[in-house]
Coordinates of C-alpha atoms in Angstrom, one line a residue:
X1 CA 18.2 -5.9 -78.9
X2 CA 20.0 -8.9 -79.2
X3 CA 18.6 -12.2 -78.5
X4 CA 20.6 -15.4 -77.5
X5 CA 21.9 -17.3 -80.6
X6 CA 24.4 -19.5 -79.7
X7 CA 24.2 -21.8 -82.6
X8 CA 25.1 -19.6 -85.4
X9 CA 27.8 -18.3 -83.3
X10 CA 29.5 -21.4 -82.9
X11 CA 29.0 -22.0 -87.0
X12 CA 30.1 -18.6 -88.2
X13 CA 33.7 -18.8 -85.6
X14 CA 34.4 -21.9 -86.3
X15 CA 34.6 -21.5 -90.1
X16 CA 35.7 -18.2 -89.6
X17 CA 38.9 -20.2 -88.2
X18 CA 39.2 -22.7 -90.5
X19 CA 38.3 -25.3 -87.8
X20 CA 36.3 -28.7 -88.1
X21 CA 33.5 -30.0 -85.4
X22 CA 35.8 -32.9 -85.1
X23 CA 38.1 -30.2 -83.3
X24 CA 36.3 -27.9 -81.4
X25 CA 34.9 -31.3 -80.1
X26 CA 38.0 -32.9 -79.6
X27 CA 39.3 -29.7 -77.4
X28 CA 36.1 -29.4 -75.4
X29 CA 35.8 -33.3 -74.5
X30 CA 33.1 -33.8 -75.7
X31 CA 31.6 -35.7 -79.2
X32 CA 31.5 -34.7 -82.7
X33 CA 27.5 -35.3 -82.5
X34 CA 27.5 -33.2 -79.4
X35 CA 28.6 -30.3 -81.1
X36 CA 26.8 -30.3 -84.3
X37 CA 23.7 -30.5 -82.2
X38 CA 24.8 -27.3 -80.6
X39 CA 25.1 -26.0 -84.2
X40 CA 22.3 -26.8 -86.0
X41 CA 19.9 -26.0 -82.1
X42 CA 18.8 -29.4 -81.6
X43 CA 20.5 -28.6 -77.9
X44 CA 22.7 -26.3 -75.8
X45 CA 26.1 -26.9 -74.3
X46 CA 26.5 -27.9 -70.6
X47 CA 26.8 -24.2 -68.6
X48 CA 30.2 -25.9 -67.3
X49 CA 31.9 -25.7 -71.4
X50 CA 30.9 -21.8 -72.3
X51 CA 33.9 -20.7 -70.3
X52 CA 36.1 -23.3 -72.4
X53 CA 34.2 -22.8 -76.2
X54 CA 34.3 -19.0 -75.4
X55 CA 38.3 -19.1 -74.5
X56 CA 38.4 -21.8 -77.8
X57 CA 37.2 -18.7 -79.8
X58 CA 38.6 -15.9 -77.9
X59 CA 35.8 -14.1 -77.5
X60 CA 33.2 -13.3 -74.3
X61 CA 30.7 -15.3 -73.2
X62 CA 28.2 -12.8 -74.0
X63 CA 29.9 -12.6 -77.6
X64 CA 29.4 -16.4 -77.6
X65 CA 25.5 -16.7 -76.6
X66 CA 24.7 -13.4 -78.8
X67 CA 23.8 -11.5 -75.8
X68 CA 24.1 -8.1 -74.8
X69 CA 23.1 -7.2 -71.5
X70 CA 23.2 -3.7 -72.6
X71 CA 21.6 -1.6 -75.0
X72 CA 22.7 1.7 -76.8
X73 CA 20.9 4.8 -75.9
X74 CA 19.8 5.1 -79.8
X75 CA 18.0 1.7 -79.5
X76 CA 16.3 2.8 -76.3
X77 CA 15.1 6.2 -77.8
X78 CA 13.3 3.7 -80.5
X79 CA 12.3 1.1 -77.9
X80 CA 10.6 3.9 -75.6
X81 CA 8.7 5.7 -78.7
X82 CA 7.5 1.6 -80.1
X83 CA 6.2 1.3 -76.3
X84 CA 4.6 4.6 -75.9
X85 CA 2.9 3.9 -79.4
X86 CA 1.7 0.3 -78.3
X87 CA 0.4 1.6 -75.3
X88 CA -2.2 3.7 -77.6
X89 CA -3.0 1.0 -79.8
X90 CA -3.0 -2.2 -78.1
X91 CA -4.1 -3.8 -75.0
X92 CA -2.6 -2.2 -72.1
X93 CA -2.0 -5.7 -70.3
X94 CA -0.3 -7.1 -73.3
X95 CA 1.9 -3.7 -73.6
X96 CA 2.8 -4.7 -69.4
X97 CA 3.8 -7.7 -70.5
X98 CA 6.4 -7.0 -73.0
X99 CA 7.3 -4.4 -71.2
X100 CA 8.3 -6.9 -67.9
X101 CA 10.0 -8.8 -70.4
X102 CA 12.2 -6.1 -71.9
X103 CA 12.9 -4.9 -68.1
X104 CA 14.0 -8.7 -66.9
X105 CA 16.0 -9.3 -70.2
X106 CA 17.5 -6.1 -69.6
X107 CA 17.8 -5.7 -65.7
X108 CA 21.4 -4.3 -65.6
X109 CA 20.7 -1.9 -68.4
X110 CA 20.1 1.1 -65.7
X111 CA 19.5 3.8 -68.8
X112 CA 17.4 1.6 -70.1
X113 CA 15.3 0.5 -66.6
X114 CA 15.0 4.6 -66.2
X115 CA 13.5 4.9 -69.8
X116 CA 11.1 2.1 -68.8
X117 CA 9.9 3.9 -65.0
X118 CA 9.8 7.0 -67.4
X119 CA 7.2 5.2 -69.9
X120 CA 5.5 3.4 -66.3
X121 CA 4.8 7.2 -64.8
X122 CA 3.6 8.6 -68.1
X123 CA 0.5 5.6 -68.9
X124 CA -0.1 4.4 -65.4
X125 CA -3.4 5.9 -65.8
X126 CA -4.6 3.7 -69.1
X127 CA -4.8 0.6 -67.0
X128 CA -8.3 -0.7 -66.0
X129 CA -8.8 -0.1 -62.4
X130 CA -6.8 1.5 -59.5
X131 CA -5.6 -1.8 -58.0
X132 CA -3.3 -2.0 -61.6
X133 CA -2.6 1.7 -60.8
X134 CA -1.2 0.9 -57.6
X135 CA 0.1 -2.5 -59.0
X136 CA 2.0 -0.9 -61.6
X137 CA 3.7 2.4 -59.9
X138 CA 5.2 0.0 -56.8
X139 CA 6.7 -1.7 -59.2
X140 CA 7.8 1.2 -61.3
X141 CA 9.0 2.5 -57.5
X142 CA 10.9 -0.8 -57.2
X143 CA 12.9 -0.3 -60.5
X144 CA 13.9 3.5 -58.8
X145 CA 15.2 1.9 -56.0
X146 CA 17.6 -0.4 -57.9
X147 CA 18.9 2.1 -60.3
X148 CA 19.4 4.2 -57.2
X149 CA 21.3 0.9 -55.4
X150 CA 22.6 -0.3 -57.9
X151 CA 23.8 1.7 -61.2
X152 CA 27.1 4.0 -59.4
X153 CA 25.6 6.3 -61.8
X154 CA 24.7 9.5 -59.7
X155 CA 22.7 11.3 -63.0
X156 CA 20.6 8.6 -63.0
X157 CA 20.0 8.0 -59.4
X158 CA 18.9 11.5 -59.3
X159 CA 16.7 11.1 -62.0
X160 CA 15.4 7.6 -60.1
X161 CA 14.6 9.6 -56.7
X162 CA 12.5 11.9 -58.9
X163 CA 10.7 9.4 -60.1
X164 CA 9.6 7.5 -57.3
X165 CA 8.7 11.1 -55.7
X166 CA 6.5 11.1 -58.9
X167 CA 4.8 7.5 -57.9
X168 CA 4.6 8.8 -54.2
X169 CA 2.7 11.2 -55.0
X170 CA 0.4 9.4 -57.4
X171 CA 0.0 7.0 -54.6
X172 CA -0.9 9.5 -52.1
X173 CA 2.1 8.8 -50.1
X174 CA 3.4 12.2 -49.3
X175 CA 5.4 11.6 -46.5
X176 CA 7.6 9.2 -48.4
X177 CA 7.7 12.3 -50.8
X178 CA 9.6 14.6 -47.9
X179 CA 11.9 11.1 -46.9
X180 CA 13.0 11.2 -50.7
X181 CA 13.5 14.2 -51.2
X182 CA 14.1 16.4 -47.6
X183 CA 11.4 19.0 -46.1
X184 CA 13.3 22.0 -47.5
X185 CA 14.6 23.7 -50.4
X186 CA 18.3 24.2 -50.2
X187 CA 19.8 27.1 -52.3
X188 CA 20.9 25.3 -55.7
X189 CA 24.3 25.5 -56.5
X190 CA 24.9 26.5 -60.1
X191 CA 26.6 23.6 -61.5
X192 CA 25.5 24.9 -64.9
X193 CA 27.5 27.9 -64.9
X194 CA 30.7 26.5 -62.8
X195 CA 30.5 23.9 -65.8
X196 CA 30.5 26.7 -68.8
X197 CA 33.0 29.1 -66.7
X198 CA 35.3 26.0 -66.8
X199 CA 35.4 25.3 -71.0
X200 CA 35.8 28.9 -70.7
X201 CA 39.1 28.7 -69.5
X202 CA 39.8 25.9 -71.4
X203 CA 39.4 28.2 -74.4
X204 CA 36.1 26.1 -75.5
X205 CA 34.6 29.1 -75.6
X206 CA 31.7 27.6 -77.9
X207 CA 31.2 24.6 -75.5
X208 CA 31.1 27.6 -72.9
X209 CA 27.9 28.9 -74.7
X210 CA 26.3 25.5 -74.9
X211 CA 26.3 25.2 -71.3
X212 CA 25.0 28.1 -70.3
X213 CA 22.1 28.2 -73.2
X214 CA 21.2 24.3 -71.5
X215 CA 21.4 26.0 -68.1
X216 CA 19.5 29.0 -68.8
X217 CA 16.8 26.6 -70.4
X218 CA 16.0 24.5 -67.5
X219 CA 15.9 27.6 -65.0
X220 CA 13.4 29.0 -67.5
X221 CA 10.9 25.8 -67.7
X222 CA 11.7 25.3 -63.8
X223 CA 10.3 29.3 -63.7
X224 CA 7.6 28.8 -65.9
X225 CA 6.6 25.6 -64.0
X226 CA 6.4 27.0 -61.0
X227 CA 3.9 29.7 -62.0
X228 CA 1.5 27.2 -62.9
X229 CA 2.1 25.6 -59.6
X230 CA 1.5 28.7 -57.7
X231 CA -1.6 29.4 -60.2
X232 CA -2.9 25.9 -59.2
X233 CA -2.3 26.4 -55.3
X234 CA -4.3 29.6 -55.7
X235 CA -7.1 28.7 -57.4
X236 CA -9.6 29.8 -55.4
X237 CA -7.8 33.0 -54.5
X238 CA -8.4 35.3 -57.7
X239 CA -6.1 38.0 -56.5
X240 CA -2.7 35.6 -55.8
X241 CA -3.7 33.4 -58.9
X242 CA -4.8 36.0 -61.5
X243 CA -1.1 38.2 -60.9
X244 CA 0.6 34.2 -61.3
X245 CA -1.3 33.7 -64.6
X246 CA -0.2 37.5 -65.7
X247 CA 3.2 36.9 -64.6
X248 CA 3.0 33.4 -66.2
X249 CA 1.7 34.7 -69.7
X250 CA 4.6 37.4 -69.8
X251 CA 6.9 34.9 -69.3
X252 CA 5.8 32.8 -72.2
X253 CA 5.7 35.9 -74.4
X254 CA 9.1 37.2 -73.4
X255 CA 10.3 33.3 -74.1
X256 CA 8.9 32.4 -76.7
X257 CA 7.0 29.5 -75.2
X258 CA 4.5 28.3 -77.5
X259 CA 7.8 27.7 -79.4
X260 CA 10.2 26.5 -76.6
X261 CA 7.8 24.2 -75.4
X262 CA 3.9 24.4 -76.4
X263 CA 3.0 21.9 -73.6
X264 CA 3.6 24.8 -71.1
X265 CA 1.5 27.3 -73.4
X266 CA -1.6 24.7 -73.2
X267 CA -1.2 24.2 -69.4
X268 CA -1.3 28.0 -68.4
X269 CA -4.7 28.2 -71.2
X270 CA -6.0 25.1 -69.2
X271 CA -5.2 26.1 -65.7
X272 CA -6.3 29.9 -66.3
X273 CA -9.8 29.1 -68.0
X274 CA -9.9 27.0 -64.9
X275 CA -9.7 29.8 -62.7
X276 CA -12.1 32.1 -64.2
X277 CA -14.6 29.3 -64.4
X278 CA -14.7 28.9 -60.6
X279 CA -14.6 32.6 -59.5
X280 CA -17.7 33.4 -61.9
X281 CA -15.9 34.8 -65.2
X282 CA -17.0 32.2 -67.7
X283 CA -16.6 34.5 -70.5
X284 CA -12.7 34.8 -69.5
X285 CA -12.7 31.1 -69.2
X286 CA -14.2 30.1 -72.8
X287 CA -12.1 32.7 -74.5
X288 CA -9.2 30.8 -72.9
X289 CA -10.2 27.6 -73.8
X290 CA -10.4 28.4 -77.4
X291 CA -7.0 29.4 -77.2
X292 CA -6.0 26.2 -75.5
X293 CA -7.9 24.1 -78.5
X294 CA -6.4 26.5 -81.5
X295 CA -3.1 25.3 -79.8
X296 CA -3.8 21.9 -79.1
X297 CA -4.9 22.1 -82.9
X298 CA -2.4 23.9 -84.8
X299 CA 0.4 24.7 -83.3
X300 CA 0.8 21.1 -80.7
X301 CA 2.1 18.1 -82.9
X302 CA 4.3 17.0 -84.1
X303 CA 5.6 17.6 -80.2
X304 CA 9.2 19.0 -80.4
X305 CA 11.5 20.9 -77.4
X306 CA 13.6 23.2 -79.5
X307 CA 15.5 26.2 -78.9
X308 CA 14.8 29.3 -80.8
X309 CA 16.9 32.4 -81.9
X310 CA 17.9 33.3 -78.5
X311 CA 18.5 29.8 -77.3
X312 CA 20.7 29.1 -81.0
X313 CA 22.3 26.2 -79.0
X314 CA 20.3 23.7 -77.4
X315 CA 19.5 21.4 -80.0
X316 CA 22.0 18.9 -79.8
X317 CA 21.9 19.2 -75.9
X318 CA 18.1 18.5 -76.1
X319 CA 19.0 15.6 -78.5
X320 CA 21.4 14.2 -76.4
X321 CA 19.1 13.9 -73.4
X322 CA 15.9 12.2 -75.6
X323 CA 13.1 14.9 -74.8
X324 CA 10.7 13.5 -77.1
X325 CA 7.1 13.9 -76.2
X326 CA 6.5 11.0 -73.3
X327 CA 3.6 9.8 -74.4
X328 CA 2.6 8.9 -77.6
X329 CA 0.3 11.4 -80.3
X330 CA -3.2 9.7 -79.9
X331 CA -2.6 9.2 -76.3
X332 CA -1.6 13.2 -76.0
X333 CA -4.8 14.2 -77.8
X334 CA -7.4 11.8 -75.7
X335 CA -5.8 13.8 -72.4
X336 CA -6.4 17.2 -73.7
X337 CA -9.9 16.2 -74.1
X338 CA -10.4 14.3 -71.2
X339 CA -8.1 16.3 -68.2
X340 CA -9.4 19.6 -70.1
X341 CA -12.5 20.0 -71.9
X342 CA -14.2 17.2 -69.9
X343 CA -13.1 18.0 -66.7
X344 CA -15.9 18.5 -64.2
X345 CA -14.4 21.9 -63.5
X346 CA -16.4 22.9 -66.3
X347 CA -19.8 21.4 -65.7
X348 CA -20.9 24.6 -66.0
X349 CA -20.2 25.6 -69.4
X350 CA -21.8 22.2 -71.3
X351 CA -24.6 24.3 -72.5
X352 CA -22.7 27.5 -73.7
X353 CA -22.6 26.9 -77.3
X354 CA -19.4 28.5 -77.8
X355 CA -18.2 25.7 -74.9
X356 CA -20.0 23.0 -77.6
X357 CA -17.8 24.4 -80.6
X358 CA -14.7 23.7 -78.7
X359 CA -15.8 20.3 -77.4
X360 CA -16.1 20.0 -81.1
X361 CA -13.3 21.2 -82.5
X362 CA -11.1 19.1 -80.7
X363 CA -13.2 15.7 -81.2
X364 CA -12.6 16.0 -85.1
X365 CA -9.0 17.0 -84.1
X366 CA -8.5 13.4 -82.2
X367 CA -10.8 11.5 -84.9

């Protein structure tokens, strides 16, 4: 990120043309004092003579003042993984801060304001009470709303819709929810495929592979996702739930999930153990909560979405679209203890001792 540095801008172009202060005085109108001020930071040029030094030195204005407005999606990768990793170290108010500071420095970086409602929606829950909750996803819901107005990028407003759907629903606003995003499900088209079908005929034929492997891949987490949803709906209907769990755990077999993407894997553990604790099975539920801690243990961190020998591809697709882990490692490990183990779901098994070995487990894990 660069930050405004005017002075040593003026120093290096001027030398770099063989020029005196007497001259780039002389050609701006203004004094010889004026301008070694301006070099040495003692003061600033008068907003009315950047147009004329910048034209002087045939370069922007932003090239001028240092500034970038912009920032390269290589430099937001880092600035989102420094963030996430600050959240889990450091006061969460003093994160905020820099955080608004980054955003208004950076206000018509649109990939970058979607990286930051990104970080927003993944540690909204760290702040102290629910009014900075609340405080914190309208604003995060104001950002959405200018990258949607604003960017002309349609990826991204996409992406920005989702988002605030995301806040809606964390704000129990769920008729804002069906404005955003329509009260039906409309067949999808499959952009994916048209996409690969067309470096076919191109004769890309490897680029034609690509595709598809990144298509396939989404469908198959959008599946896999939506078995868990139907496992949650059902909870307290062991017959519906149960076959979504079953159906659920052949997919991630058949997929290779724990592989693919072992957040998924720890979710159906978490959500089935769940469901045999309320309908009475607690033996089914503490068998599948030591599964959920041995993967939250060993085969968790470092978090990575990769492909595997049947999706040989996706690498430099998942590369290109930054799917790092959203939250940081510490963070990650307090939730699986917190929204798992010590979820009141499972009041019930405090005193089972095999429950107590778990609850264990996973506290020398975080420690």
């Amino acid at each position: 990120m660069n930050e405004i540095n005017l002075a040593s801008i003026l120093v290096a172009k001027r030398r770099e043309k063989g020029l005196t202060q007497d001259a780039v005085a002389a050609f701006i109108g203004v004094s010889k004092a004026s301008v070694s001020k301006w070099e040495t930071g003692q003061s600033y040029p008068d907003i009315t003579f950047l147009p004329r030094l910048a034209a002087y030195f045939n370069i922007s204005i932003d090239d001028l003042m240092g500034y970038s407005p912009q920032m390269k999606q290589s430099d937001i990768a880092k600035l989102y993984t420094k963030l996430a990793n600050d959240f889990a170290s450091l006061p969460f108010d003093d994160v905020i801060a820099e955080c608004a500071a980054i955003i208004k420095k950076y206000y018509a970086c649109f990939p970058l304001l979607l990286q930051m409602v990104r970080l927003y929606t993944n540690h909204f829950t760290l702040a102290r009470t629910q009014e900075q909750k609340e405080a914190l996803l309208n604003e995060t819901m104001t950002l959405c709303e200018r990258i949607e107005a604003e960017s002309g990028d349609m990826q991204l407003s996409n992406d920005a819709v989702m988002y605030q759907s995301v806040c809606c629903l964390a704000l129990r606003d769920p008729q804002r929810v069906l404005d955003l995003l329509g009260e039906t499900v409309r067949p999808m088209m499959p952009k994916g495929v048209l996409i690969s079908q067309a470096y076919q005929l191109m004769g890309n034929i490897d680029k034609a592979k690509e595709t598809l492997q990144a298509e396939l891949y989404q469908h198959v987490m959008a599946v896999f996702q939506g078995l868990l949803n139907v496992l949650q709906l059902n909870i307290n209907n062991i017959e519906k739930a149960e076959a979504a769990f079953m159906r659920a755990s052949d997919f991630a077999r058949i997929f290779d999930m724990e592989r693919l993407n072992p957040n998924n894997v720890v979710l159906l553990y978490a959500l089935g153990a769940h469901l045999y604790c309320v309908n009475k099975s607690p033996e089914k539920s503490i068998e599948l909560l030591e599964k959920y801690v041995d993967t939250c243990v060993e085969g968790f961190f470092p978090f990575e979405l990769r492909g595997d020998s049947f999706f040989d591809l996706i690498d430099p697709w998942l590369n290109d679209f930054d799917v790092s882990a959203p939250r940081s490692e510490q963070v990650i490990k307090n939730s699986m203890m917190r929204d798992v183990l010590m979820n009141p779901a499972f009041n019930s098994l405090h005193e089972v001792p095999e429950f107590q070995r778990l609850v264990q487990k996973m506290n020398r894990f975080i420690e």
